[in-house]
C-alpha cells in the first residue's frame, strides 16, 4: 500500500509548552487513566483499542481515595461516587473509568483498532494500524499491556515481558450463592502444598458491602500446570501470549482443581472456588514480569503494564498505573519552562523509573521463591 492510499490524521499544538494531541494505545485501566489525566490539562486524546470488550473474572484492585478527582481535576458528576475507594472488582473499576472517559469531550475512542507499528520525527509521533492507516499526534502513549507494541519502539533491545513460571486462576461469585460462614476478615492469603491463594470480599454488583450481598473473588497461584500453558499456546518460549479461557482448559484439569480445593482450602473460599469451577467461570492468567530500562523515547512513552509489569502478588500494579498517568500529565502540563514534549517525557521517566523498577523487583522476589524453576519447564 502506497503512502498516497493511506489515510492520515494529524493535529497541532494548541498552546506553547503543552502538546495539543496525544494517541493513547490501549483502553484498559492504564490507558483510561492516562487519557483522563491528559484531557485534564487540555490535551486532545485519541484512544485506540484492539479489543471490543474487556473481561477479568475475579481480579480485584485497591482503589485509593479521591483517585478520580486526581485524574480529572473534578469530583464525580452529580456527586455519585463512580470510583469508590477500597477493594473493587476489576470490571467495576474499568466500567467506572470508561463511563467518565466516554463523557469527556476531549477524548475519542476507536475500537477495535489494532496498532502494528509506531514512529516519530521532530514534529510528531504516529502509529500504524493493521489496515495501513497512519494516525498522528504530538505524542504517543503506550498503554497496551504486557505484550505492548509500543514498547518495541521505546525499548527495541528488550521488548518482551518474561514468563515467571506460574499462572493465577481467577474467579468471582455472589456471596449469597455460598452457604458457609463468612471469613473474619476481608482478605486471606493462604499457602498450602505448592499453592498460594489470595481470596477477598468485594462489593456486590450494586455496591453493597453488607454481609450476604457482597461478592467473593479469589486468585489461586499455581506453578504446576505450565505444560498446559505451553500446549495451549498461552506461553511460547519465555513470553506470555494470552490468558486461558474456560474453553482452553480440559475438564480433567477443572476436576483436579475442584478436588484439591475441597481438600486444602477452608470455607468460604473452598465453596467459592468449587462454585466457579462448576460454572466454568474461571480464567487462567500466565504471569509475566517486565523490569523497565526506559519509559520514554522522544515523543513516545509507556505507562502501566506496558511500562512495568509486576507480579500481581505485589497488589500495587493498578496504583503504579495511576501514578504514571498523573505524573505524565504533571510534566506535560507544567508550562512554566516551556519544555519540549521530548524533554517533558524525559522528566516523566526520571519521576517514575526508579519506583517502577523497585515494584517489579519486589514481585520478582515472590516469583523466585514460589516458582524458582517454573519458567524453564
mmCIF file of N, CA, C and O in Angstrom, residues 51 148 179 189 195 266 284 287 291 308 332 353:
data_model
loop_
_atom_site.group_PDB
_atom_site.id
_atom_site.type_symbol
_atom_site.label_atom_id
_atom_site.label_comp_id
_atom_site.label_asym_id
_atom_site.label_seq_id
_atom_site.Cartn_x
_atom_site.Cartn_y
_atom_site.Cartn_z
ATOM 1 N N UNK A 51 -9.291 -4.548 21.371
ATOM 2 C CA UNK A 51 -10.313 -5.498 21.802
ATOM 3 C C UNK A 51 -11.666 -4.810 21.932
ATOM 4 O O UNK A 51 -11.756 -3.676 22.417
ATOM 5 N N UNK A 148 3.042 -5.248 24.843
ATOM 6 C CA UNK A 148 2.974 -3.926 24.225
ATOM 7 C C UNK A 148 3.706 -3.838 22.883
ATOM 8 O O UNK A 148 4.886 -4.203 22.769
ATOM 9 N N UNK A 179 -23.067 -20.977 50.866
ATOM 10 C CA UNK A 179 -23.723 -21.242 52.142
ATOM 11 C C UNK A 179 -22.698 -21.685 53.181
ATOM 12 O O UNK A 179 -22.617 -22.854 53.554
ATOM 13 N N UNK A 189 -4.674 -14.588 52.689
ATOM 14 C CA UNK A 189 -3.535 -15.046 51.886
ATOM 15 C C UNK A 189 -3.069 -16.350 52.510
ATOM 16 O O UNK A 189 -2.542 -16.366 53.628
ATOM 17 N N UNK A 195 0.909 -24.227 46.534
ATOM 18 C CA UNK A 195 -0.017 -23.215 46.058
ATOM 19 C C UNK A 195 -0.050 -22.009 47.002
ATOM 20 O O UNK A 195 0.308 -22.095 48.182
ATOM 21 N N UNK A 266 -9.962 -23.701 53.119
ATOM 22 C CA UNK A 266 -11.091 -23.605 54.063
ATOM 23 C C UNK A 266 -12.273 -22.868 53.449
ATOM 24 O O UNK A 266 -12.144 -22.156 52.456
ATOM 25 N N UNK A 284 -7.462 -18.526 33.525
ATOM 26 C CA UNK A 284 -6.115 -18.785 33.999
ATOM 27 C C UNK A 284 -5.136 -17.840 33.315
ATOM 28 O O UNK A 284 -4.938 -17.926 32.102
ATOM 29 N N UNK A 287 1.541 -15.511 34.344
ATOM 30 C CA UNK A 287 2.121 -14.302 34.907
ATOM 31 C C UNK A 287 3.440 -13.974 34.212
ATOM 32 O O UNK A 287 4.375 -14.776 34.194
ATOM 33 N N UNK A 291 10.867 -5.797 33.913
ATOM 34 C CA UNK A 291 11.650 -4.808 34.647
ATOM 35 C C UNK A 291 12.058 -3.713 33.675
ATOM 36 O O UNK A 291 12.804 -3.965 32.725
ATOM 37 N N UNK A 308 5.935 -1.280 33.005
ATOM 38 C CA UNK A 308 6.488 -2.053 34.122
ATOM 39 C C UNK A 308 5.448 -3.088 34.516
ATOM 40 O O UNK A 308 4.330 -2.755 34.891
ATOM 41 N N UNK A 332 3.727 17.215 31.426
ATOM 42 C CA UNK A 332 3.294 17.829 30.170
ATOM 43 C C UNK A 332 2.520 19.115 30.393
ATOM 44 O O UNK A 332 2.539 20.014 29.548
ATOM 45 N N UNK A 353 10.777 6.011 36.911
ATOM 46 C CA UNK A 353 11.522 4.794 36.606
ATOM 47 C C UNK A 353 11.987 4.047 37.854
ATOM 48 O O UNK A 353 11.801 2.831 37.962
#
